[in-house]
PDB file of C-alpha atoms in Angstrom:
ATOM      1  CA  UNK J   1      -6.088  -7.866  37.320  1.00 45.00           C
ATOM      2  CA  UNK J   2      -2.546  -8.761  36.205  1.00 62.00           C
ATOM      3  CA  UNK J   3      -2.551 -12.516  35.669  1.00 78.00           C
ATOM      4  CA  UNK J   4      -1.914 -13.673  32.072  1.00 77.00           C
ATOM      5  CA  UNK J   5      -5.348 -15.292  31.869  1.00 81.00           C
ATOM      6  CA  UNK J   6      -7.109 -12.146  33.105  1.00 84.00           C
ATOM      7  CA  UNK J   7      -5.172  -9.968  30.677  1.00 86.00           C
ATOM      8  CA  UNK J   8      -6.061 -12.340  27.862  1.00 89.00           C
ATOM      9  CA  UNK J   9      -9.736 -12.185  28.795  1.00 90.00           C
ATOM     10  CA  UNK J  10      -9.628  -8.388  28.671  1.00 92.00           C
ATOM     11  CA  UNK J  11      -8.018  -8.466  25.208  1.00 93.00           C
ATOM     12  CA  UNK J  12     -10.645 -10.967  24.051  1.00 94.00           C
ATOM     13  CA  UNK J  13     -13.416  -8.653  25.247  1.00 95.00           C
ATOM     14  CA  UNK J  14     -11.840  -5.767  23.341  1.00 96.00           C
ATOM     15  CA  UNK J  15     -11.455  -7.884  20.186  1.00 96.00           C
ATOM     16  CA  UNK J  16     -15.154  -8.795  20.273  1.00 97.00           C
ATOM     17  CA  UNK J  17     -16.075  -5.131  20.725  1.00 97.00           C
ATOM     18  CA  UNK J  18     -13.821  -4.104  17.831  1.00 97.00           C
ATOM     19  CA  UNK J  19     -15.303  -6.772  15.585  1.00 97.00           C
ATOM     20  CA  UNK J  20     -18.792  -5.548  16.465  1.00 97.00           C
ATOM     21  CA  UNK J  21     -17.742  -1.967  15.667  1.00 96.00           C
ATOM     22  CA  UNK J  22     -16.522  -3.023  12.232  1.00 96.00           C
ATOM     23  CA  UNK J  23     -19.759  -4.936  11.614  1.00 96.00           C
ATOM     24  CA  UNK J  24     -21.844  -1.915  12.595  1.00 94.00           C
ATOM     25  CA  UNK J  25     -19.848   1.033  11.292  1.00 93.00           C
ATOM     26  CA  UNK J  26     -17.334  -0.404   8.766  1.00 92.00           C
ATOM     27  CA  UNK J  27     -14.265   1.746   8.075  1.00 87.00           C
ATOM     28  CA  UNK J  28     -14.453   5.462   8.855  1.00 79.00           C
ATOM     29  CA  UNK J  29     -14.563   7.531   5.669  1.00 72.00           C
ATOM     30  CA  UNK J  30     -12.054  10.087   6.933  1.00 75.00           C
ATOM     31  CA  UNK J  31      -9.059   9.932   9.213  1.00 75.00           C
ATOM     32  CA  UNK J  32      -8.686   6.143   9.110  1.00 86.00           C
ATOM     33  CA  UNK J  33      -5.451   5.182  10.942  1.00 90.00           C
ATOM     34  CA  UNK J  34      -4.460   2.840   8.094  1.00 92.00           C
ATOM     35  CA  UNK J  35      -4.781   5.720   5.619  1.00 91.00           C
ATOM     36  CA  UNK J  36      -2.692   7.925   7.906  1.00 92.00           C
ATOM     37  CA  UNK J  37      -0.049   5.196   8.109  1.00 95.00           C
ATOM     38  CA  UNK J  38      -0.119   4.918   4.326  1.00 94.00           C
ATOM     39  CA  UNK J  39       0.395   8.639   3.778  1.00 95.00           C
ATOM     40  CA  UNK J  40       3.260   8.677   6.282  1.00 96.00           C
ATOM     41  CA  UNK J  41       4.859   5.649   4.621  1.00 96.00           C
ATOM     42  CA  UNK J  42       4.515   7.331   1.220  1.00 96.00           C
ATOM     43  CA  UNK J  43       6.356  10.431   2.415  1.00 96.00           C
ATOM     44  CA  UNK J  44       9.062   8.266   3.931  1.00 96.00           C
ATOM     45  CA  UNK J  45       9.400   6.296   0.717  1.00 96.00           C
ATOM     46  CA  UNK J  46      10.113   9.475  -1.245  1.00 95.00           C
ATOM     47  CA  UNK J  47      13.089  10.103   1.043  1.00 95.00           C
ATOM     48  CA  UNK J  48      14.443   6.560   1.249  1.00 95.00           C
ATOM     49  CA  UNK J  49      13.747   5.078  -2.177  1.00 96.00           C
ATOM     50  CA  UNK J  50      16.695   3.485  -3.902  1.00 95.00           C
ATOM     51  CA  UNK J  51      16.621   0.842  -6.606  1.00 95.00           C
ATOM     52  CA  UNK J  52      17.964  -1.925  -4.389  1.00 95.00           C
ATOM     53  CA  UNK J  53      16.715  -4.492  -1.905  1.00 96.00           C
ATOM     54  CA  UNK J  54      18.735  -3.227   1.055  1.00 97.00           C
ATOM     55  CA  UNK J  55      17.061   0.176   0.928  1.00 97.00           C
ATOM     56  CA  UNK J  56      13.652  -1.487   0.680  1.00 97.00           C
ATOM     57  CA  UNK J  57      14.424  -3.772   3.616  1.00 97.00           C
ATOM     58  CA  UNK J  58      15.425  -0.783   5.730  1.00 97.00           C
ATOM     59  CA  UNK J  59      12.259   1.041   4.749  1.00 97.00           C
ATOM     60  CA  UNK J  60      10.099  -1.970   5.615  1.00 97.00           C
ATOM     61  CA  UNK J  61      11.816  -2.498   8.970  1.00 97.00           C
ATOM     62  CA  UNK J  62      11.443   1.165   9.877  1.00 97.00           C
ATOM     63  CA  UNK J  63       7.728   1.335   9.014  1.00 97.00           C
ATOM     64  CA  UNK J  64       6.703  -1.945  10.612  1.00 97.00           C
ATOM     65  CA  UNK J  65       9.043  -1.542  13.553  1.00 97.00           C
ATOM     66  CA  UNK J  66       7.652   1.889  14.392  1.00 97.00           C
ATOM     67  CA  UNK J  67       4.092   0.560  14.421  1.00 96.00           C
ATOM     68  CA  UNK J  68       4.982  -2.510  16.483  1.00 96.00           C
ATOM     69  CA  UNK J  69       7.026  -0.494  18.999  1.00 96.00           C
ATOM     70  CA  UNK J  70       4.314   2.127  19.350  1.00 95.00           C
ATOM     71  CA  UNK J  71       1.629  -0.514  19.845  1.00 94.00           C
ATOM     72  CA  UNK J  72       3.751  -2.338  22.417  1.00 93.00           C
ATOM     73  CA  UNK J  73       4.369   0.906  24.321  1.00 94.00           C
ATOM     74  CA  UNK J  74       0.656   1.710  24.375  1.00 92.00           C
ATOM     75  CA  UNK J  75      -0.175  -1.825  25.458  1.00 89.00           C
ATOM     76  CA  UNK J  76       2.242  -1.608  28.372  1.00 89.00           C
ATOM     77  CA  UNK J  77       1.027   1.852  29.346  1.00 90.00           C
ATOM     78  CA  UNK J  78      -2.553   0.682  29.800  1.00 85.00           C
ATOM     79  CA  UNK J  79      -1.645  -2.865  30.843  1.00 70.00           C
ATOM     80  CA  UNK J  80      -2.690  -2.506  34.482  1.00 76.00           C
ATOM     81  CA  UNK J  81      -6.007  -0.832  33.673  1.00 87.00           C
ATOM     82  CA  UNK J  82      -8.506  -3.395  32.346  1.00 89.00           C
ATOM     83  CA  UNK J  83     -10.847  -0.822  30.829  1.00 91.00           C
ATOM     84  CA  UNK J  84      -8.002   0.938  29.039  1.00 92.00           C
ATOM     85  CA  UNK J  85      -6.564  -2.343  27.798  1.00 91.00           C
ATOM     86  CA  UNK J  86      -9.950  -3.467  26.491  1.00 94.00           C
ATOM     87  CA  UNK J  87     -10.529  -0.100  24.804  1.00 95.00           C
ATOM     88  CA  UNK J  88      -7.115  -0.268  23.130  1.00 95.00           C
ATOM     89  CA  UNK J  89      -7.783  -3.801  21.874  1.00 95.00           C
ATOM     90  CA  UNK J  90     -11.203  -2.732  20.573  1.00 96.00           C
ATOM     91  CA  UNK J  91      -9.790   0.293  18.765  1.00 95.00           C
ATOM     92  CA  UNK J  92      -6.966  -1.754  17.263  1.00 96.00           C
ATOM     93  CA  UNK J  93      -9.328  -4.505  16.122  1.00 97.00           C
ATOM     94  CA  UNK J  94     -11.700  -2.013  14.517  1.00 96.00           C
ATOM     95  CA  UNK J  95      -8.723  -0.330  12.836  1.00 95.00           C
ATOM     96  CA  UNK J  96      -7.295  -3.466  11.239  1.00 95.00           C
ATOM     97  CA  UNK J  97     -10.506  -5.201  10.170  1.00 96.00           C
ATOM     98  CA  UNK J  98     -12.016  -4.510   6.789  1.00 94.00           C
ATOM     99  CA  UNK J  99     -14.607  -7.237   6.432  1.00 96.00           C
ATOM    100  CA  UNK J 100     -17.681  -5.038   6.393  1.00 97.00           C
ATOM    101  CA  UNK J 101     -16.247  -2.553   3.908  1.00 96.00           C
ATOM    102  CA  UNK J 102     -15.145  -5.497   1.754  1.00 97.00           C
ATOM    103  CA  UNK J 103     -18.597  -7.029   1.506  1.00 97.00           C
ATOM    104  CA  UNK J 104     -20.268  -3.638   1.050  1.00 97.00           C
ATOM    105  CA  UNK J 105     -18.071  -2.863  -1.934  1.00 97.00           C
ATOM    106  CA  UNK J 106     -18.656  -6.321  -3.390  1.00 98.00           C
ATOM    107  CA  UNK J 107     -22.423  -6.024  -2.991  1.00 98.00           C
ATOM    108  CA  UNK J 108     -22.423  -2.569  -4.565  1.00 97.00           C
ATOM    109  CA  UNK J 109     -20.769  -4.001  -7.674  1.00 98.00           C
ATOM    110  CA  UNK J 110     -23.135  -6.959  -7.595  1.00 97.00           C
ATOM    111  CA  UNK J 111     -26.167  -4.660  -7.594  1.00 97.00           C
ATOM    112  CA  UNK J 112     -24.800  -2.754 -10.583  1.00 97.00           C
ATOM    113  CA  UNK J 113     -24.300  -5.997 -12.479  1.00 97.00           C
ATOM    114  CA  UNK J 114     -27.766  -7.236 -11.536  1.00 97.00           C
ATOM    115  CA  UNK J 115     -29.229  -3.959 -12.836  1.00 96.00           C
ATOM    116  CA  UNK J 116     -27.328  -4.329 -16.114  1.00 96.00           C
ATOM    117  CA  UNK J 117     -25.183  -1.255 -15.402  1.00 97.00           C
ATOM    118  CA  UNK J 118     -21.817  -2.547 -16.604  1.00 96.00           C
ATOM    119  CA  UNK J 119     -20.264   0.931 -16.659  1.00 96.00           C
ATOM    120  CA  UNK J 120     -21.022   1.476 -12.963  1.00 97.00           C
ATOM    121  CA  UNK J 121     -19.618  -1.950 -12.102  1.00 97.00           C
ATOM    122  CA  UNK J 122     -16.408  -1.239 -14.033  1.00 96.00           C
ATOM    123  CA  UNK J 123     -16.084   2.155 -12.355  1.00 96.00           C
ATOM    124  CA  UNK J 124     -16.435   0.606  -8.905  1.00 96.00           C
ATOM    125  CA  UNK J 125     -14.185  -2.439  -9.367  1.00 95.00           C
ATOM    126  CA  UNK J 126     -10.892  -0.570  -8.651  1.00 93.00           C
ATOM    127  CA  UNK J 127     -12.217   0.103  -5.134  1.00 91.00           C
ATOM    128  CA  UNK J 128     -11.980  -3.654  -4.577  1.00 92.00           C
ATOM    129  CA  UNK J 129      -8.977  -4.856  -6.594  1.00 88.00           C
ATOM    130  CA  UNK J 130      -6.219  -3.638  -8.884  1.00 81.00           C
ATOM    131  CA  UNK J 131      -7.397  -5.180 -12.147  1.00 83.00           C
ATOM    132  CA  UNK J 132      -8.029  -3.166 -15.286  1.00 85.00           C
ATOM    133  CA  UNK J 133     -11.860  -3.195 -15.530  1.00 90.00           C
ATOM    134  CA  UNK J 134     -12.155  -1.735 -19.043  1.00 89.00           C
ATOM    135  CA  UNK J 135     -12.003  -5.034 -21.024  1.00 89.00           C
ATOM    136  CA  UNK J 136     -14.078  -7.070 -18.533  1.00 92.00           C
ATOM    137  CA  UNK J 137     -17.607  -8.207 -19.206  1.00 93.00           C
ATOM    138  CA  UNK J 138     -20.180  -8.849 -16.496  1.00 95.00           C
ATOM    139  CA  UNK J 139     -19.160 -12.436 -15.851  1.00 94.00           C
ATOM    140  CA  UNK J 140     -15.478 -11.516 -15.623  1.00 93.00           C
ATOM    141  CA  UNK J 141     -16.244  -8.707 -13.183  1.00 95.00           C
ATOM    142  CA  UNK J 142     -18.298 -11.096 -11.047  1.00 97.00           C
ATOM    143  CA  UNK J 143     -15.367 -13.513 -11.014  1.00 96.00           C
ATOM    144  CA  UNK J 144     -12.971 -10.722 -10.032  1.00 95.00           C
ATOM    145  CA  UNK J 145     -15.278  -9.737  -7.169  1.00 97.00           C
ATOM    146  CA  UNK J 146     -15.571 -13.283  -5.808  1.00 97.00           C
ATOM    147  CA  UNK J 147     -11.784 -13.756  -6.006  1.00 96.00           C
ATOM    148  CA  UNK J 148     -11.210 -10.428  -4.247  1.00 96.00           C
ATOM    149  CA  UNK J 149     -13.689 -11.289  -1.507  1.00 97.00           C
ATOM    150  CA  UNK J 150     -11.858 -14.569  -0.930  1.00 97.00           C
ATOM    151  CA  UNK J 151      -8.360 -13.082  -0.871  1.00 95.00           C
ATOM    152  CA  UNK J 152      -9.327 -10.089   1.251  1.00 96.00           C
ATOM    153  CA  UNK J 153     -11.244 -12.217   3.732  1.00 97.00           C
ATOM    154  CA  UNK J 154      -7.853 -13.716   4.499  1.00 97.00           C
ATOM    155  CA  UNK J 155      -5.939 -10.420   4.519  1.00 94.00           C
ATOM    156  CA  UNK J 156      -8.474  -7.984   5.976  1.00 94.00           C
ATOM    157  CA  UNK J 157     -10.091 -10.301   8.517  1.00 97.00           C
ATOM    158  CA  UNK J 158      -8.594 -13.678   9.345  1.00 97.00           C
ATOM    159  CA  UNK J 159      -4.891 -12.861   9.191  1.00 96.00           C
ATOM    160  CA  UNK J 160      -5.274  -9.764  11.332  1.00 95.00           C
ATOM    161  CA  UNK J 161      -7.254 -11.686  13.940  1.00 96.00           C
ATOM    162  CA  UNK J 162      -4.786 -14.575  13.837  1.00 96.00           C
ATOM    163  CA  UNK J 163      -1.932 -12.220  14.689  1.00 96.00           C
ATOM    164  CA  UNK J 164      -4.081 -10.771  17.461  1.00 94.00           C
ATOM    165  CA  UNK J 165      -4.415 -14.272  18.886  1.00 93.00           C
ATOM    166  CA  UNK J 166      -0.634 -14.732  18.765  1.00 93.00           C
ATOM    167  CA  UNK J 167       0.561 -11.294  19.909  1.00 93.00           C
ATOM    168  CA  UNK J 168      -2.408  -9.255  21.121  1.00 93.00           C
ATOM    169  CA  UNK J 169      -2.805  -5.615  20.132  1.00 94.00           C
ATOM    170  CA  UNK J 170       0.781  -5.231  18.812  1.00 95.00           C
ATOM    171  CA  UNK J 171       0.205  -8.270  16.586  1.00 95.00           C
ATOM    172  CA  UNK J 172      -2.983  -6.783  15.147  1.00 96.00           C
ATOM    173  CA  UNK J 173      -1.384  -3.469  14.241  1.00 96.00           C
ATOM    174  CA  UNK J 174       1.952  -4.840  13.042  1.00 97.00           C
ATOM    175  CA  UNK J 175       0.228  -7.205  10.631  1.00 97.00           C
ATOM    176  CA  UNK J 176      -1.877  -4.398   9.200  1.00 96.00           C
ATOM    177  CA  UNK J 177       1.311  -2.355   8.665  1.00 97.00           C
ATOM    178  CA  UNK J 178       2.949  -5.287   6.841  1.00 97.00           C
ATOM    179  CA  UNK J 179      -0.092  -5.880   4.646  1.00 95.00           C
ATOM    180  CA  UNK J 180      -0.481  -2.186   3.838  1.00 96.00           C
ATOM    181  CA  UNK J 181       3.167  -1.867   2.801  1.00 96.00           C
ATOM    182  CA  UNK J 182       2.802  -4.882   0.533  1.00 95.00           C
ATOM    183  CA  UNK J 183      -0.155  -3.213  -1.193  1.00 93.00           C
ATOM    184  CA  UNK J 184       1.869  -0.016  -1.596  1.00 95.00           C
ATOM    185  CA  UNK J 185       5.287  -1.248  -2.729  1.00 95.00           C
ATOM    186  CA  UNK J 186       5.134  -5.053  -2.871  1.00 92.00           C
ATOM    187  CA  UNK J 187       3.877  -5.394  -6.439  1.00 84.00           C
ATOM    188  CA  UNK J 188       6.102  -6.090  -9.437  1.00 80.00           C
ATOM    189  CA  UNK J 189       6.855  -2.889 -11.314  1.00 87.00           C
ATOM    190  CA  UNK J 190      10.019  -1.158 -12.523  1.00 89.00           C
ATOM    191  CA  UNK J 191      10.051   1.086  -9.450  1.00 93.00           C
ATOM    192  CA  UNK J 192       9.351  -1.575  -6.815  1.00 95.00           C
ATOM    193  CA  UNK J 193      10.866  -4.760  -8.240  1.00 94.00           C
ATOM    194  CA  UNK J 194      13.816  -4.449  -5.851  1.00 95.00           C
ATOM    195  CA  UNK J 195      12.749  -1.784  -3.375  1.00 97.00           C
ATOM    196  CA  UNK J 196       9.472  -3.589  -2.597  1.00 96.00           C
ATOM    197  CA  UNK J 197      10.986  -7.067  -2.392  1.00 97.00           C
ATOM    198  CA  UNK J 198      11.305  -7.095   1.401  1.00 97.00           C
ATOM    199  CA  UNK J 199       7.750  -5.857   1.936  1.00 97.00           C
ATOM    200  CA  UNK J 200       6.365  -8.517  -0.401  1.00 96.00           C
ATOM    201  CA  UNK J 201       8.337 -11.349   1.204  1.00 96.00           C
ATOM    202  CA  UNK J 202       7.472 -10.208   4.739  1.00 97.00           C
ATOM    203  CA  UNK J 203       3.797 -10.147   3.782  1.00 97.00           C
ATOM    204  CA  UNK J 204       4.131 -13.696   2.414  1.00 96.00           C
ATOM    205  CA  UNK J 205       5.587 -14.863   5.734  1.00 96.00           C
ATOM    206  CA  UNK J 206       3.102 -12.953   7.889  1.00 96.00           C
ATOM    207  CA  UNK J 207       0.180 -14.135   5.781  1.00 96.00           C
ATOM    208  CA  UNK J 208       1.119 -17.822   5.798  1.00 96.00           C
ATOM    209  CA  UNK J 209      -0.756 -18.942   8.947  1.00 94.00           C
ATOM    210  CA  UNK J 210      -3.876 -16.865   8.354  1.00 95.00           C
ATOM    211  CA  UNK J 211      -4.238 -17.980   4.736  1.00 96.00           C
ATOM    212  CA  UNK J 212      -4.391 -21.610   5.771  1.00 97.00           C
ATOM    213  CA  UNK J 213      -6.653 -20.819   8.692  1.00 97.00           C
ATOM    214  CA  UNK J 214      -8.932 -19.009   6.236  1.00 98.00           C
ATOM    215  CA  UNK J 215      -9.105 -22.120   4.076  1.00 98.00           C
ATOM    216  CA  UNK J 216      -9.906 -24.341   7.063  1.00 98.00           C
ATOM    217  CA  UNK J 217     -12.609 -21.979   8.316  1.00 98.00           C
ATOM    218  CA  UNK J 218     -14.026 -21.712   4.785  1.00 98.00           C
ATOM    219  CA  UNK J 219     -14.360 -25.479   4.667  1.00 98.00           C
ATOM    220  CA  UNK J 220     -16.088 -25.385   8.064  1.00 98.00           C
ATOM    221  CA  UNK J 221     -18.483 -22.639   6.903  1.00 98.00           C
ATOM    222  CA  UNK J 222     -19.152 -24.080   3.438  1.00 97.00           C
ATOM    223  CA  UNK J 223     -22.562 -25.425   2.397  1.00 93.00           C
ATOM    224  CA  UNK J 224     -20.691 -28.378   0.855  1.00 91.00           C
ATOM    225  CA  UNK J 225     -17.554 -28.885   2.974  1.00 97.00           C
ATOM    226  CA  UNK J 226     -16.289 -31.906   1.007  1.00 97.00           C
ATOM    227  CA  UNK J 227     -16.138 -29.940  -2.232  1.00 97.00           C
ATOM    228  CA  UNK J 228     -14.418 -27.010  -0.517  1.00 98.00           C
ATOM    229  CA  UNK J 229     -11.877 -29.382   1.063  1.00 98.00           C
ATOM    230  CA  UNK J 230     -11.206 -31.230  -2.206  1.00 98.00           C
ATOM    231  CA  UNK J 231     -10.658 -28.109  -4.298  1.00 98.00           C
ATOM    232  CA  UNK J 232      -8.521 -26.458  -1.612  1.00 97.00           C
ATOM    233  CA  UNK J 233      -6.238 -29.445  -1.106  1.00 97.00           C
ATOM    234  CA  UNK J 234      -5.870 -30.053  -4.837  1.00 96.00           C
ATOM    235  CA  UNK J 235      -5.582 -26.487  -6.187  1.00 96.00           C
ATOM    236  CA  UNK J 236      -4.520 -24.307  -3.246  1.00 94.00           C
ATOM    237  CA  UNK J 237      -0.806 -24.528  -3.971  1.00 92.00           C
ATOM    238  CA  UNK J 238      -1.075 -24.039  -7.749  1.00 89.00           C
ATOM    239  CA  UNK J 239      -1.587 -20.268  -7.378  1.00 86.00           C
ATOM    240  CA  UNK J 240       1.537 -18.117  -7.952  1.00 84.00           C
ATOM    241  CA  UNK J 241       1.032 -16.518  -4.531  1.00 86.00           C
ATOM    242  CA  UNK J 242       1.924 -18.792  -1.598  1.00 88.00           C
ATOM    243  CA  UNK J 243      -1.128 -17.518   0.293  1.00 94.00           C
ATOM    244  CA  UNK J 244      -3.836 -16.133  -2.014  1.00 91.00           C
ATOM    245  CA  UNK J 245      -4.498 -19.511  -3.608  1.00 93.00           C
ATOM    246  CA  UNK J 246      -5.365 -21.051  -0.244  1.00 96.00           C
ATOM    247  CA  UNK J 247      -8.365 -18.814   0.341  1.00 96.00           C
ATOM    248  CA  UNK J 248      -9.412 -18.569  -3.309  1.00 96.00           C
ATOM    249  CA  UNK J 249      -9.412 -22.322  -3.895  1.00 97.00           C
ATOM    250  CA  UNK J 250     -11.386 -22.965  -0.694  1.00 98.00           C
ATOM    251  CA  UNK J 251     -13.902 -20.279  -1.675  1.00 98.00           C
ATOM    252  CA  UNK J 252     -14.153 -21.778  -5.165  1.00 98.00           C
ATOM    253  CA  UNK J 253     -15.141 -25.136  -3.719  1.00 98.00           C
ATOM    254  CA  UNK J 254     -17.380 -23.617  -1.041  1.00 98.00           C
ATOM    255  CA  UNK J 255     -19.335 -21.436  -3.475  1.00 98.00           C
ATOM    256  CA  UNK J 256     -19.215 -24.107  -6.191  1.00 97.00           C
ATOM    257  CA  UNK J 257     -17.578 -21.989  -8.900  1.00 98.00           C
ATOM    258  CA  UNK J 258     -14.520 -21.908 -11.115  1.00 96.00           C
ATOM    259  CA  UNK J 259     -11.946 -19.200 -10.321  1.00 96.00           C
ATOM    260  CA  UNK J 260      -8.559 -18.179 -11.733  1.00 89.00           C
ATOM    261  CA  UNK J 261      -7.465 -17.896 -15.335  1.00 81.00           C
ATOM    262  CA  UNK J 262      -6.274 -14.828 -17.239  1.00 72.00           C
ATOM    263  CA  UNK J 263      -6.044 -11.517 -15.342  1.00 70.00           C
ATOM    264  CA  UNK J 264      -5.027  -8.062 -16.527  1.00 63.00           C
ATOM    265  CA  UNK J 265      -3.373  -5.470 -14.278  1.00 58.00           C
ATOM    266  CA  UNK J 266      -2.893  -2.397 -16.478  1.00 56.00           C
ATOM    267  CA  UNK J 267      -0.309  -3.385 -19.081  1.00 61.00           C
ATOM    268  CA  UNK J 268       0.573  -6.616 -17.286  1.00 63.00           C
ATOM    269  CA  UNK J 269      -1.277  -9.858 -18.083  1.00 65.00           C
ATOM    270  CA  UNK J 270      -1.143 -12.924 -15.833  1.00 70.00           C
ATOM    271  CA  UNK J 271      -2.268 -16.417 -16.779  1.00 72.00           C
ATOM    272  CA  UNK J 272      -3.075 -18.123 -13.509  1.00 80.00           C
ATOM    273  CA  UNK J 273      -4.076 -21.762 -12.970  1.00 89.00           C
ATOM    274  CA  UNK J 274      -7.797 -22.454 -12.811  1.00 93.00           C
ATOM    275  CA  UNK J 275      -9.146 -23.269  -9.340  1.00 95.00           C
ATOM    276  CA  UNK J 276     -12.050 -25.704  -9.320  1.00 96.00           C
ATOM    277  CA  UNK J 277     -11.836 -26.443 -13.031  1.00 95.00           C
ATOM    278  CA  UNK J 278     -14.732 -28.912 -12.936  1.00 97.00           C
ATOM    279  CA  UNK J 279     -17.100 -26.385 -11.362  1.00 97.00           C
ATOM    280  CA  UNK J 280     -19.411 -23.911 -13.118  1.00 97.00           C
ATOM    281  CA  UNK J 281     -18.468 -20.323 -14.084  1.00 96.00           C
ATOM    282  CA  UNK J 282     -19.186 -17.481 -11.662  1.00 97.00           C
ATOM    283  CA  UNK J 283     -22.518 -15.660 -11.966  1.00 97.00           C
ATOM    284  CA  UNK J 284     -23.691 -12.380 -10.444  1.00 97.00           C
ATOM    285  CA  UNK J 285     -25.627 -14.262  -7.755  1.00 97.00           C
ATOM    286  CA  UNK J 286     -22.378 -15.816  -6.542  1.00 98.00           C
ATOM    287  CA  UNK J 287     -21.200 -12.416  -5.278  1.00 98.00           C
ATOM    288  CA  UNK J 288     -23.816 -12.520  -2.527  1.00 98.00           C
ATOM    289  CA  UNK J 289     -22.936 -16.152  -1.764  1.00 98.00           C
ATOM    290  CA  UNK J 290     -19.270 -15.195  -1.416  1.00 98.00           C
ATOM    291  CA  UNK J 291     -20.121 -12.236   0.820  1.00 98.00           C
ATOM    292  CA  UNK J 292     -22.281 -14.361   3.102  1.00 98.00           C
ATOM    293  CA  UNK J 293     -19.503 -16.952   3.269  1.00 98.00           C
ATOM    294  CA  UNK J 294     -16.969 -14.235   4.097  1.00 98.00           C
ATOM    295  CA  UNK J 295     -19.085 -13.051   7.031  1.00 98.00           C
ATOM    296  CA  UNK J 296     -19.393 -16.603   8.381  1.00 98.00           C
ATOM    297  CA  UNK J 297     -15.643 -17.127   8.063  1.00 98.00           C
ATOM    298  CA  UNK J 298     -15.024 -13.831   9.867  1.00 98.00           C
ATOM    299  CA  UNK J 299     -17.262 -14.842  12.771  1.00 97.00           C
ATOM    300  CA  UNK J 300     -15.458 -18.177  13.045  1.00 98.00           C
ATOM    301  CA  UNK J 301     -12.113 -16.365  12.933  1.00 97.00           C
ATOM    302  CA  UNK J 302     -13.188 -14.122  15.811  1.00 97.00           C
ATOM    303  CA  UNK J 303     -14.128 -17.146  17.905  1.00 96.00           C
ATOM    304  CA  UNK J 304     -10.828 -18.813  17.034  1.00 95.00           C
ATOM    305  CA  UNK J 305      -8.912 -15.651  17.961  1.00 91.00           C
ATOM    306  CA  UNK J 306     -10.603 -15.260  21.318  1.00 93.00           C
ATOM    307  CA  UNK J 307     -10.217 -18.926  22.255  1.00 94.00           C
ATOM    308  CA  UNK J 308      -6.677 -19.158  20.889  1.00 92.00           C
ATOM    309  CA  UNK J 309      -5.449 -16.033  22.676  1.00 91.00           C
ATOM    310  CA  UNK J 310      -6.895 -17.093  26.026  1.00 91.00           C
ATOM    311  CA  UNK J 311      -5.554 -20.646  25.742  1.00 90.00           C
ATOM    312  CA  UNK J 312      -2.107 -19.453  24.626  1.00 87.00           C
ATOM    313  CA  UNK J 313      -1.795 -16.975  27.493  1.00 84.00           C
ATOM    314  CA  UNK J 314      -3.014 -19.548  29.995  1.00 83.00           C
ATOM    315  CA  UNK J 315      -0.425 -22.042  28.714  1.00 79.00           C
ATOM    316  CA  UNK J 316       2.390 -19.491  28.830  1.00 76.00           C
ATOM    317  CA  UNK J 317       1.312 -18.428  32.312  1.00 70.00           C
ATOM    318  CA  UNK J 318       1.511 -22.005  33.564  1.00 67.00           C
ATOM    319  CA  UNK J 319       4.959 -22.461  32.022  1.00 67.00           C
ATOM    320  CA  UNK J 320       6.111 -19.249  33.629  1.00 60.00           C
ATOM    321  CA  UNK J 321       5.081 -20.513  37.060  1.00 59.00           C
ATOM    322  CA  UNK J 322       6.650 -23.939  36.538  1.00 53.00           C
TER     323      UNK J 322
END
């Protein structure tokens, strides 16, 4: 079984199995490969850190390149064994996806808010996003949760699967490495303003296709697609991030709520444009609506990945024989 179409079908089978594993088991609590990558990257950063962009670019290339090369070597090693190739694709898919953990965390916070336990909700919010929870009231926490579900549906589900469609197992793992580095060093701070520049820009580039695919799939999965489409097309590019606003604006229209506005990250305050300004404020019940929408978008992304990967490999196979 060595034809491009057969190999693509094996990868697709593995991707479905990995998606099912994430849906059933979520992320492992200990020994997660992404956490191991993060700890290795942290140790490497301590050795390579310099306050300049060139050092950061070298660090980013080394971390992402090592993951991509290792994944490519593994893929080639098991390439002639369908079962091994499917198992590798399943393991990689399970590793990079975070959709189930995302919605579990969001629902945990939602239950605390519904029970009136604001302290528990504030304590749990940092597990989902980097905002300072101490000044937030219940409505602001609910808004932060819905925005985080939207953004992380793109990053932790759709983007990873999109890169799997384009580049198979190496694409899955390389994207997760890029996204993890951005979370580690890509934010604006005195230490990472220059050193993390390359990681942040690479994440912007890698996240571009999946962010827009997320918005399209959100429109398709929305209870009111016209509203989701209108808010996305009008407000998606007003966000300071070239990618986060795509998913958040589509989710705003799909759920029927107003997102954006003032955010606080520790000592840093951001005043972001409002997405869906004419819509109502977020309520606690909207957390469950956002989670259900995220799961529908993830299922559509899986179908798109499987179909896209098979069609792409079939097309490339025909060109190779021409």
